XYZ file of C-alpha atoms in Angstrom:
293
model
C 141.994 75.847 114.726
C 142.640 74.387 111.286
C 139.400 72.474 111.588
C 137.598 75.690 112.473
C 139.108 77.396 109.436
C 137.989 74.510 107.267
C 134.488 74.797 108.690
C 134.463 78.538 107.980
C 135.585 77.865 104.418
C 132.811 75.319 104.037
C 130.287 77.835 105.373
C 131.542 80.440 102.907
C 131.250 77.934 100.079
C 127.726 77.092 101.163
C 126.792 80.780 101.285
C 128.178 81.308 97.793
C 126.227 78.374 96.416
C 122.967 79.301 98.115
C 122.970 83.024 97.323
C 122.338 82.830 93.530
C 119.017 80.951 93.753
C 117.507 83.807 95.785
C 118.584 86.311 93.141
C 117.305 84.090 90.361
C 114.024 83.777 92.231
C 113.540 87.538 92.192
C 114.507 87.783 88.530
C 112.151 84.943 87.637
C 109.341 86.671 89.530
C 109.895 89.893 87.593
C 109.861 87.912 84.338
C 106.513 86.404 85.307
C 105.127 89.885 86.006
C 106.452 91.188 82.689
C 104.765 88.297 80.872
C 101.537 89.081 82.704
C 101.856 92.689 81.525
C 101.856 91.465 77.921
C 98.819 89.297 78.681
C 96.879 92.144 80.250
C 97.689 94.384 77.281
C 96.303 91.704 74.974
C 93.262 91.441 77.234
C 92.714 95.202 76.920
C 92.792 94.823 73.130
C 90.093 92.143 73.335
C 87.999 94.364 75.615
C 88.341 97.183 73.071
C 87.043 94.907 70.317
C 84.133 93.794 72.508
C 83.056 97.320 73.471
C 83.450 98.890 70.032
C 81.939 96.527 67.478
C 78.776 94.618 68.458
C 79.264 96.343 71.830
C 79.151 94.349 75.067
C 78.907 96.475 78.254
C 82.227 96.521 80.166
C 80.702 95.181 83.394
C 79.289 92.173 81.559
C 82.793 91.457 80.282
C 83.999 91.670 83.898
C 81.296 89.193 84.933
C 82.222 86.651 82.245
C 85.908 87.063 83.045
C 85.112 86.343 86.700
C 83.143 83.216 85.782
C 86.043 81.896 83.687
C 88.514 82.580 86.496
C 86.212 81.011 89.098
C 86.000 77.767 87.107
C 89.749 77.770 86.564
C 90.449 78.234 90.277
C 88.039 75.442 91.184
C 89.898 73.124 88.810
C 93.228 74.088 90.378
C 91.992 73.594 93.942
C 90.170 70.372 93.150
C 92.395 68.666 90.560
C 95.913 70.131 90.637
C 97.808 67.954 93.186
C 100.081 70.646 94.717
C 97.054 72.854 95.408
C 94.341 70.277 96.140
C 92.330 70.835 99.290
C 88.842 70.083 100.604
C 86.135 72.446 99.259
C 85.480 73.570 102.848
C 88.971 75.151 102.823
C 88.720 76.896 99.463
C 87.732 80.205 101.037
C 90.372 80.307 103.770
C 91.202 78.563 107.026
C 90.499 81.394 109.471
C 88.462 84.561 109.911
C 91.630 86.619 109.548
C 92.368 85.066 106.172
C 88.798 85.552 105.003
C 88.786 89.229 105.973
C 91.981 89.963 104.069
C 90.878 87.839 101.127
C 87.543 89.629 101.018
C 89.390 92.963 100.865
C 91.565 91.580 98.084
C 88.450 90.558 96.131
C 86.902 94.026 96.537
C 90.013 95.984 95.592
C 90.770 93.561 92.762
C 87.304 94.104 91.335
C 87.938 97.855 91.315
C 91.188 97.418 89.424
C 89.565 95.345 86.680
C 86.195 97.096 86.487
C 87.613 100.632 86.340
C 90.233 99.576 83.783
C 87.682 97.896 81.510
C 85.432 100.943 81.767
C 88.382 103.190 80.859
C 89.321 101.030 77.857
C 85.766 101.361 76.556
C 86.155 105.160 76.608
C 89.797 105.743 75.664
C 92.560 104.286 73.560
C 94.414 101.280 74.960
C 97.750 103.100 75.130
C 96.204 106.160 76.757
C 94.767 104.027 79.551
C 98.140 102.330 80.024
C 99.934 105.690 80.278
C 97.585 106.858 83.017
C 98.042 103.579 84.844
C 101.803 104.111 85.011
C 100.902 105.939 88.223
C 100.442 102.491 89.799
C 104.122 102.228 90.951
C 103.787 105.521 92.810
C 100.643 104.425 94.597
C 101.916 100.883 95.259
C 105.120 102.256 96.776
C 103.153 104.572 99.061
C 100.800 101.792 100.165
C 103.705 99.378 100.711
C 105.675 101.950 102.692
C 102.735 102.676 104.978
C 101.268 99.182 105.355
C 104.252 96.848 104.947
C 107.183 99.082 105.857
C 108.938 98.297 102.570
C 111.711 100.770 101.592
C 111.261 103.029 98.572
C 114.498 102.719 96.579
C 116.063 105.405 94.358
C 115.275 103.560 91.122
C 111.645 103.223 92.178
C 111.523 106.933 93.002
C 112.835 107.786 89.519
C 110.191 105.565 87.953
C 107.564 107.351 90.046
C 108.695 110.730 88.694
C 108.512 109.528 85.088
C 105.078 108.003 85.676
C 103.789 111.200 87.297
C 104.937 113.266 84.310
C 103.124 110.940 81.906
C 99.889 111.130 83.896
C 100.164 114.912 84.188
C 100.513 115.205 80.415
C 97.374 113.113 79.922
C 95.304 115.200 82.314
C 96.824 118.460 81.158
C 95.956 117.934 77.505
C 92.927 119.299 75.717
C 89.640 117.572 76.396
C 88.417 115.534 73.448
C 86.230 112.592 72.744
C 87.245 109.083 71.797
C 84.705 106.662 70.345
C 81.941 109.175 71.165
C 82.637 108.948 74.936
C 83.715 111.522 77.481
C 87.491 111.813 77.691
C 87.618 113.166 81.233
C 85.490 110.288 82.531
C 87.797 107.783 80.845
C 90.844 109.356 82.497
C 89.110 109.274 85.880
C 88.283 105.574 85.482
C 91.870 104.827 84.405
C 93.261 106.620 87.455
C 90.808 104.810 89.750
C 91.929 101.531 88.183
C 95.561 102.435 88.848
C 94.795 103.252 92.490
C 93.031 99.912 92.888
C 95.831 98.016 91.135
C 98.378 99.544 93.507
C 96.303 98.278 96.408
C 96.109 94.815 94.838
C 99.898 94.578 94.574
C 100.311 95.337 98.276
C 97.505 93.005 99.357
C 98.823 90.101 97.281
C 102.282 90.678 98.722
C 100.874 90.806 102.275
C 98.719 87.709 101.806
C 101.657 85.794 100.370
C 104.311 86.778 102.921
C 102.441 87.482 106.168
C 99.075 85.714 106.070
C 100.493 82.865 103.931
C 97.575 82.090 101.594
C 97.971 79.900 98.496
C 97.736 81.875 95.266
C 94.687 80.038 93.772
C 92.621 81.162 96.778
C 93.609 84.780 96.154
C 92.427 84.415 92.585
C 89.235 82.651 93.672
C 88.252 85.608 95.837
C 88.998 87.996 93.009
C 86.766 85.946 90.709
C 83.944 86.017 93.269
C 84.290 89.786 93.545
C 83.909 90.141 89.791
C 80.845 87.889 89.630
C 79.063 89.443 92.626
C 79.817 93.113 91.953
C 79.748 93.363 88.168
C 75.999 93.824 87.720
C 75.531 96.232 90.670
C 78.360 98.272 89.152
C 76.675 98.082 85.743
C 73.526 99.598 87.241
C 75.460 102.207 89.240
C 77.357 103.311 86.126
C 74.126 103.416 84.082
C 75.434 100.888 81.614
C 72.071 100.468 79.893
C 70.238 97.267 79.089
C 71.945 93.999 79.990
C 72.714 91.905 76.937
C 71.487 88.333 76.947
C 72.120 87.437 73.289
C 75.623 87.447 71.833
C 77.026 86.875 68.364
C 79.427 84.018 67.764
C 82.252 86.529 67.453
C 81.427 88.078 70.819
C 81.316 84.671 72.499
C 84.744 83.793 71.113
C 86.144 87.140 72.246
C 84.656 86.695 75.733
C 86.275 83.266 76.000
C 89.584 84.698 74.792
C 89.310 87.519 77.328
C 88.633 85.041 80.138
C 91.504 82.755 79.158
C 94.000 85.576 78.699
C 92.940 87.220 81.951
C 93.143 83.948 83.895
C 96.613 83.020 82.656
C 97.926 86.556 83.132
C 96.470 86.661 86.646
C 98.327 83.455 87.539
C 101.628 84.897 86.322
C 101.087 88.191 88.111
C 99.970 86.626 91.411
C 102.885 84.184 91.510
C 105.352 86.933 90.694
C 104.000 89.535 93.106
C 104.266 87.180 96.070
C 108.039 86.977 95.539
C 109.135 90.594 95.053
C 108.499 94.001 96.607
C 105.261 95.731 95.658
C 106.982 98.753 94.089
C 109.344 96.556 92.025
C 106.411 94.456 90.832
C 104.441 97.507 89.716
C 107.460 98.818 87.796
C 107.761 95.463 85.998
C 104.129 95.844 84.973
C 105.125 98.987 83.033
C 106.656 96.672 80.427
C 103.133 96.368 79.046
C 103.208 99.988 77.823
C 105.017 99.287 74.500
C 102.613 96.439 73.789
C 99.663 98.765 74.377
C 100.984 101.263 71.834
C 101.631 98.444 69.358
C 98.120 96.987 69.780
C 96.526 100.418 69.479
């Protein structure tokens, strides 16, 4: 009996020593997401510069961002030892994986394309305020598709986000940078709806389908490269630019680098925490957006 008690004590000690790492893992994931929120706010600032002075169409920025991310993912999959795999496996190991990854690429394109289009029409902070609706949408998607619970704190955040969005849509119509305000709000809301879907898909692909994070990003990059110019035509973006100033080239490279690094942080973080919690952590980018604006 004494031996059994000793064994129980040992088990309790083991439980106490193994519990903290799980908590730290969740906290670390939320920190990664918060850092990505700063990066995406900085990316929005770069997009604003690109679309305002020496203007580059938003969908062309999406295309160049996709190219940068595609090259980065290829380097990770081909040269980074923990992620190295044969090129024949870069796009998934089964039809099931490829279907879900293809959906992730499509929805991810919507999140980026609509957000860039909104930034070209509105202020950076205004777009960010509208996109605070993402936690509400992510929680709904996660509840329906993944069965994740919707906690009280997340419900409170949803209420606050809904009030902010309502104030934006309930205000007087005006024009920013000579563009239609209502259209900018619609694009921002569409971007938020897509981003909420991305959070749930990344979570599902990381916990259920079990896909390495560089492959998720590779599909997103392909979506940006393949869909950017059709979207440019559909949105009547005008003539496609083929000549860029040195300043624009530097800003495009900065946009690609910032987007790629922020995407890594966000993808790694979102695979470790609930979708609703991840989307709330992304709200930490709101103060940065106001500061940059």
